[in-house]
CSV table of C-alpha atoms in Angstrom, one decimal:
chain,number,residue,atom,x,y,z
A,1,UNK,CA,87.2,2.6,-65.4
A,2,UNK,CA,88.8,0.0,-68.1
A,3,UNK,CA,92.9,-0.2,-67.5
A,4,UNK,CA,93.9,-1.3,-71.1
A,5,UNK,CA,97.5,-3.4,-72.2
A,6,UNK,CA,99.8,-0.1,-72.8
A,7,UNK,CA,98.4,1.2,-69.6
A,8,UNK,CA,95.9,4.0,-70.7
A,9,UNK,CA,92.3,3.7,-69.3
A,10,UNK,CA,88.9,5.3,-69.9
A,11,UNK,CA,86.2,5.7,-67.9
A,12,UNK,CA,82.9,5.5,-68.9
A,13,UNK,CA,81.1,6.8,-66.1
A,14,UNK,CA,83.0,10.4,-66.9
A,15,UNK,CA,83.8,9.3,-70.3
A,16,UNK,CA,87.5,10.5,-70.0
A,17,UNK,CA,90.4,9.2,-71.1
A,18,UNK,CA,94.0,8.6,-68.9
A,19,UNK,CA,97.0,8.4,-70.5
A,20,UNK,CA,99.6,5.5,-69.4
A,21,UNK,CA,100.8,7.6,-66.3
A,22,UNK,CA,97.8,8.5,-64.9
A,23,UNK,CA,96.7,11.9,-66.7
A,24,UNK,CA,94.0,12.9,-68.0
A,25,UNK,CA,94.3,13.6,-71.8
A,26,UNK,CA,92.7,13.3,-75.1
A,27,UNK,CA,91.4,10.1,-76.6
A,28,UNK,CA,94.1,9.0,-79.4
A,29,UNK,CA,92.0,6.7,-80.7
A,30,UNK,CA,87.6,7.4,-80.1
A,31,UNK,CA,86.7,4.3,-82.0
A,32,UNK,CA,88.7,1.8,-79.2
A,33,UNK,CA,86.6,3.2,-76.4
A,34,UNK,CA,83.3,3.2,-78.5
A,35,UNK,CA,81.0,1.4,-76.3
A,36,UNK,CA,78.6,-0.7,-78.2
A,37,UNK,CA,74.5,0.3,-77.6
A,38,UNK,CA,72.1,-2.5,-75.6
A,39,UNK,CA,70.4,-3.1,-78.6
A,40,UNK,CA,73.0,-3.5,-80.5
A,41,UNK,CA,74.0,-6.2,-78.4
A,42,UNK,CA,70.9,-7.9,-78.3
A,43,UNK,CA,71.4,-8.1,-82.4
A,44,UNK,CA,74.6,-10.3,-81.7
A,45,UNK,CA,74.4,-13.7,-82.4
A,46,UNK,CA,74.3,-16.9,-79.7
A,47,UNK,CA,77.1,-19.3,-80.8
A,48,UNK,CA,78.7,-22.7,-79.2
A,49,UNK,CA,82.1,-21.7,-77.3
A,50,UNK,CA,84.0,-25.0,-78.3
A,51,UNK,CA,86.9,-24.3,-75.9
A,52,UNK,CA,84.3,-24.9,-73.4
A,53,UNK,CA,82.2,-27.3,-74.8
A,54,UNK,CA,79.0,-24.9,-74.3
A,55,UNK,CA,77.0,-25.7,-76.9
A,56,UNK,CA,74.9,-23.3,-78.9
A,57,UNK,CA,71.8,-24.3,-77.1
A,58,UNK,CA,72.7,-23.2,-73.5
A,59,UNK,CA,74.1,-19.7,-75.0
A,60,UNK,CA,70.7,-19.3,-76.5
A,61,UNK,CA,68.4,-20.4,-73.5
A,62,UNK,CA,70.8,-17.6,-71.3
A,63,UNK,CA,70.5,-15.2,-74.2
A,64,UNK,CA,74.3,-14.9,-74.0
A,65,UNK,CA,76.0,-13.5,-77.1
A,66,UNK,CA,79.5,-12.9,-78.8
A,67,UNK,CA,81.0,-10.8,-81.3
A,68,UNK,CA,84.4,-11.1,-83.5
A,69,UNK,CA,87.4,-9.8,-84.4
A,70,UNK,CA,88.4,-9.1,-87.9
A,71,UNK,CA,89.7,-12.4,-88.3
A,72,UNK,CA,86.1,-13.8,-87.3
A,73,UNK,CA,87.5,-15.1,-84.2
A,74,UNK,CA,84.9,-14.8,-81.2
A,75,UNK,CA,86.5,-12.2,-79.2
A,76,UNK,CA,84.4,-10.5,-76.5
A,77,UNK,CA,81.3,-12.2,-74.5
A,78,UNK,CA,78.3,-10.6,-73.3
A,79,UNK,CA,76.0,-11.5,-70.5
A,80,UNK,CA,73.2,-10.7,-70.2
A,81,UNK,CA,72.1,-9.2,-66.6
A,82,UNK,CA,69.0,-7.2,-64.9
A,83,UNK,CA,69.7,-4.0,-66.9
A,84,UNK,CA,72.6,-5.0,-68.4
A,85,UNK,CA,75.5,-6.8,-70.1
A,86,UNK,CA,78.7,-8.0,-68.6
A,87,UNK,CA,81.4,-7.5,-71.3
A,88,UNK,CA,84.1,-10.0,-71.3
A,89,UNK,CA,87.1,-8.9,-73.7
A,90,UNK,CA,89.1,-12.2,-74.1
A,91,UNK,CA,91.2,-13.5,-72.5
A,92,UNK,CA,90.1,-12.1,-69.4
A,93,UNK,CA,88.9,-7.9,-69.4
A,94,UNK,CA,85.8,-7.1,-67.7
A,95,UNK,CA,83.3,-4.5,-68.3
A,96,UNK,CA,79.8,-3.4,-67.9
A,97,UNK,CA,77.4,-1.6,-70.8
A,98,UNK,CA,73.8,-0.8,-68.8
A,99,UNK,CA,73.9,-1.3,-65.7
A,100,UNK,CA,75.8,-3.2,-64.0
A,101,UNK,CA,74.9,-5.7,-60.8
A,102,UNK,CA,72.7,-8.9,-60.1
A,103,UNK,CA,72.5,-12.5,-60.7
A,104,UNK,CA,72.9,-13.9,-64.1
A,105,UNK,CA,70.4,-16.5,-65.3
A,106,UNK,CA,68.0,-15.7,-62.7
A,107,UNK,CA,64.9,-14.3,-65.3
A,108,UNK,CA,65.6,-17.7,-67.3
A,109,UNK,CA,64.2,-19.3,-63.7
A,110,UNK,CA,60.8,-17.3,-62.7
A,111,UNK,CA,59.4,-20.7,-61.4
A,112,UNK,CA,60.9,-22.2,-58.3
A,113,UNK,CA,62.4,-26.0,-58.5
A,114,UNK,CA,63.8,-28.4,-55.9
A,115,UNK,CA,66.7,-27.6,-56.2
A,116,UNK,CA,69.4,-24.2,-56.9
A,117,UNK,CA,72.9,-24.0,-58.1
A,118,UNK,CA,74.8,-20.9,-57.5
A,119,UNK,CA,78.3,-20.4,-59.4
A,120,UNK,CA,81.1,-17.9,-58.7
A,121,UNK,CA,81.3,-17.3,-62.5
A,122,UNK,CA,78.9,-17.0,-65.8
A,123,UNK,CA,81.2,-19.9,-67.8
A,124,UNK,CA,80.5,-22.5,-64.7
A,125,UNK,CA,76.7,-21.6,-64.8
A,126,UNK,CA,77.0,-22.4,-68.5
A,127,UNK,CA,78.6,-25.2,-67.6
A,128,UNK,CA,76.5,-26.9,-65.1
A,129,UNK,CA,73.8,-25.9,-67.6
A,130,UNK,CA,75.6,-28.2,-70.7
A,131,UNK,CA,76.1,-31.0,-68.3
A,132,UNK,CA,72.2,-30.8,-67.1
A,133,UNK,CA,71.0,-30.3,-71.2
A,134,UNK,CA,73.7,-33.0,-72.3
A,135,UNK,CA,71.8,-35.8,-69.7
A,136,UNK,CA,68.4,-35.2,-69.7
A,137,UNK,CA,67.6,-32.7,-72.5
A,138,UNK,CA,66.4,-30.1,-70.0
A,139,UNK,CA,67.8,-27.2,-67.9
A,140,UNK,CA,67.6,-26.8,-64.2
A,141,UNK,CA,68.1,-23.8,-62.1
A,142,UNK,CA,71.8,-22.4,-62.1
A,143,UNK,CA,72.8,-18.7,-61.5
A,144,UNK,CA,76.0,-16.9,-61.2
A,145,UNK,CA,77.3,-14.5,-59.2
A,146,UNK,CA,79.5,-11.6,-61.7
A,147,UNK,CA,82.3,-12.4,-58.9
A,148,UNK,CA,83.5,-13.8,-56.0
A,149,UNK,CA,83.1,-10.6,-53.9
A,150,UNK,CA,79.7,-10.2,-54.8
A,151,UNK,CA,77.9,-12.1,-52.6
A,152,UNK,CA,75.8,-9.1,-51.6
A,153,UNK,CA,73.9,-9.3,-54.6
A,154,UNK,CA,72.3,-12.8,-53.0
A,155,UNK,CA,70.8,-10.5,-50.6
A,156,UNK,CA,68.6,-8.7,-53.2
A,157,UNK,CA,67.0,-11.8,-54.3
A,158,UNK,CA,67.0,-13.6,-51.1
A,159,UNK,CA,63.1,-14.6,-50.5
A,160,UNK,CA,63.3,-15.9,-54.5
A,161,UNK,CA,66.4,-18.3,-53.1
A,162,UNK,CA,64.7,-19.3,-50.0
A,163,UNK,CA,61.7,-21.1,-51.7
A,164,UNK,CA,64.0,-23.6,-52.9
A,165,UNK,CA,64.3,-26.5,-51.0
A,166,UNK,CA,68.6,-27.0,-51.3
A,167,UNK,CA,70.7,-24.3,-52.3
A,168,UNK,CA,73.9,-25.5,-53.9
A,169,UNK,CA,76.9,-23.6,-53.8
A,170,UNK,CA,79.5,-24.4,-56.6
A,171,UNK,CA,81.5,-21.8,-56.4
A,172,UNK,CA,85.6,-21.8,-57.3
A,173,UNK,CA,88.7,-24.5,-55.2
A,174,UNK,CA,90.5,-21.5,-54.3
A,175,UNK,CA,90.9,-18.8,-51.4
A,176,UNK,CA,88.5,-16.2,-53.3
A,177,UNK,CA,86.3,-19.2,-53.6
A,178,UNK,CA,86.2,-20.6,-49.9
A,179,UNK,CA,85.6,-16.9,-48.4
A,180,UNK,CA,82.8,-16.3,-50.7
A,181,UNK,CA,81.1,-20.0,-50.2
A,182,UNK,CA,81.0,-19.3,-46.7
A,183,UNK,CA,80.0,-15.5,-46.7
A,184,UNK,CA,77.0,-16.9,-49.5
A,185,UNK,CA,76.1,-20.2,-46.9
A,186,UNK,CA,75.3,-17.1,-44.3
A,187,UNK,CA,73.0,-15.4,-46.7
A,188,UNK,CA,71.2,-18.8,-48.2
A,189,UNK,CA,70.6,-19.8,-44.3
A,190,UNK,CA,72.6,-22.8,-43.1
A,191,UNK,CA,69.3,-24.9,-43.4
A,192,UNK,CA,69.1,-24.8,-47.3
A,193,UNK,CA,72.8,-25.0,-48.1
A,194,UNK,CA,75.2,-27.6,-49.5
A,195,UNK,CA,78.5,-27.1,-50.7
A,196,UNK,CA,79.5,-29.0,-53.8
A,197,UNK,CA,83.4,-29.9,-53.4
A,198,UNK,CA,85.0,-30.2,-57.0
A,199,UNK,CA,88.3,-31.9,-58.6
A,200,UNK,CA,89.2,-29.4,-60.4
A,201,UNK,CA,89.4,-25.3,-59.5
A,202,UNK,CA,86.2,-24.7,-61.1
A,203,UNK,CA,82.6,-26.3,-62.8
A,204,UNK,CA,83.8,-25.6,-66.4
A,205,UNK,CA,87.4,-27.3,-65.9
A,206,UNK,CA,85.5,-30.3,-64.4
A,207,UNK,CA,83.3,-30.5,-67.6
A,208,UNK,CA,86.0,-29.7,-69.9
A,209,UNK,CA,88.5,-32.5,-68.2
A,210,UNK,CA,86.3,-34.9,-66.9
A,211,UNK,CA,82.6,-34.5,-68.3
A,212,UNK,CA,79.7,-33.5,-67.5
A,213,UNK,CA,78.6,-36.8,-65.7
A,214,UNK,CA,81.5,-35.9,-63.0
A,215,UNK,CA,80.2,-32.2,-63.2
A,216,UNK,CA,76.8,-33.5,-62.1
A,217,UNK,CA,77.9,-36.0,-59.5
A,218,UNK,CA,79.6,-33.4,-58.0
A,219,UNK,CA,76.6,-31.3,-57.1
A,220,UNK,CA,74.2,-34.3,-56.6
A,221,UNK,CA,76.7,-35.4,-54.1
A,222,UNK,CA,77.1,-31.9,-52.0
A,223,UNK,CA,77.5,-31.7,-48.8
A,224,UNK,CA,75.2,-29.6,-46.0
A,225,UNK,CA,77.4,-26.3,-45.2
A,226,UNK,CA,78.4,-26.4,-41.9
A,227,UNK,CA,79.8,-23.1,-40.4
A,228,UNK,CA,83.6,-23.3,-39.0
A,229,UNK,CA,84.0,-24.5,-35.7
A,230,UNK,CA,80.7,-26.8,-35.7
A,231,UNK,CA,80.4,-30.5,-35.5
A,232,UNK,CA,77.3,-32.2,-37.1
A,233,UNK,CA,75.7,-35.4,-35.2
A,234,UNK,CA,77.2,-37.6,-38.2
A,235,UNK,CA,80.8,-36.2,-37.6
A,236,UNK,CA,80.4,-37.2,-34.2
A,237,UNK,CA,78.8,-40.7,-34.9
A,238,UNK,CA,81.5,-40.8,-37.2
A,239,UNK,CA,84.3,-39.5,-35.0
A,240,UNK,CA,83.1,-42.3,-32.3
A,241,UNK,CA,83.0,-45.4,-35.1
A,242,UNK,CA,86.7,-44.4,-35.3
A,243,UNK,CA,87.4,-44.6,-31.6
A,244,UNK,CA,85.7,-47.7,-31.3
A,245,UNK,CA,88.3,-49.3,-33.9
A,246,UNK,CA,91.3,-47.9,-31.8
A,247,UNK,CA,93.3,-51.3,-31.1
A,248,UNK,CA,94.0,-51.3,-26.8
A,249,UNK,CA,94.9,-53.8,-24.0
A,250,UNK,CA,93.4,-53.8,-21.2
A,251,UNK,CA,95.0,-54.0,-18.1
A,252,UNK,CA,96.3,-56.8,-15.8
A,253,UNK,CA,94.3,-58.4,-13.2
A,254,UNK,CA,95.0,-57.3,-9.7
């Protein structure tokens, strides 16, 4: 169900129409709720998102594409998933035409690498993505998850994420973001995953404020996820190098 601005929403598993209380009524306008055909989609073009600094490149090699308004400013993003799109009205209005679930960018990756980068969002995928083309020409593996609260959809592809040998998780600075890393850590297995701790909320603020160099140190330099309420061997060395520095004096002689 899409909630629009003036508060009237349609849903397009029923494909009815509510008016702004609530109600179901007629559709005052058919051609605002017209939902656009997978093929037609797949005509759309590829084309760099400047605001982002994703170049045209990196929407090509994820087959992501974009269409316009009548001013022939990009207006909507699609992405392209298992059986499906992910529609992104800008600013920020989300919908699905297919079907909707799974992991974006994983059928660009049918090999398995070294190493895998899991995002919260399909922008920071991109992003990680520009950073990796902008260094060394070439793109490793980097998939998103449609949203924070769908980490389930790991669980589906689980055996594919398990032949890695790391599993990064670069997921959002925020609340949304911590909960998810650590529910997506428990899925991954605590063996495979590091946690990529970033500057900025997100991967495509990093490479939008600080470049993709910074992007890249940030996952090269992840840390191994270690569940709440567990101390590694190296916190503990560490913990006892501190101890040893504590200044004391000893006691008299008796």
């Amino acid at each position: 169900r899409q909630i629009y601005e003036d508060g009237t929403s349609f849903c397009f598993s029923c494909k009815r129409y509510f008016n702004n209380k609530g109600k179901e009524g007629e559709m005052p306008t058919p051609k605002m709720f017209q939902q656009v055909s997978l093929e037609e989609i797949s005509r759309y073009k590829s084309i760099a998102l400047k605001e982002r600094k994703i170049s045209k490149e990196v929407m090509e090699f994820f087959e992501v594409k974009v269409s316009f308004n009548e001013d022939g400013i990009i207006d909507t993003h699609y992405y392209p998933y298992e059986n499906g799109y992910k529609v992104r009205k800008l600013p920020k209005t989300f919908s699905w035409v297919g079907s909707s679930g799974g992991v974006f960018g994983k059928k660009q990756f049918n090999g398995v690498n070294k190493k895998l980068i899991i995002t919260e969002g399909e922008i920071d995928a991109l992003s990680i993505a520009q950073a990796s083309w902008d260094k060394y020409q070439r793109i490793y593996p980097v998939v998103a998850l449609p949203s924070a609260n769908a980490t389930k959809e790991l669980l589906k592809i689980r055996d594919w994420i398990r032949e890695f040998q790391e599993v990064v998780l670069c997921l959002d600075e925020d609340e949304a973001g911590r909960v998810a890393t650590a529910e997506a850590a428990r899925i991954v297995g605590y063996d495979k995953a590091k946690v990529a701790r970033l500057p900025c909320k997100d991967p495509n603020e990093v490479l939008v404020k600080k470049g993709g160099t910074e992007l890249l140190n940030c996952v090269f330099n992840a840390i191994k996820y270690t569940p709440s309420g567990i101390i590694s061997k190296e916190d503990i060395w560490e913990a006892l190098e501190q101890y040893n520095k504590i200044e004391s004096v000893p006691y008299p002689s008796c």
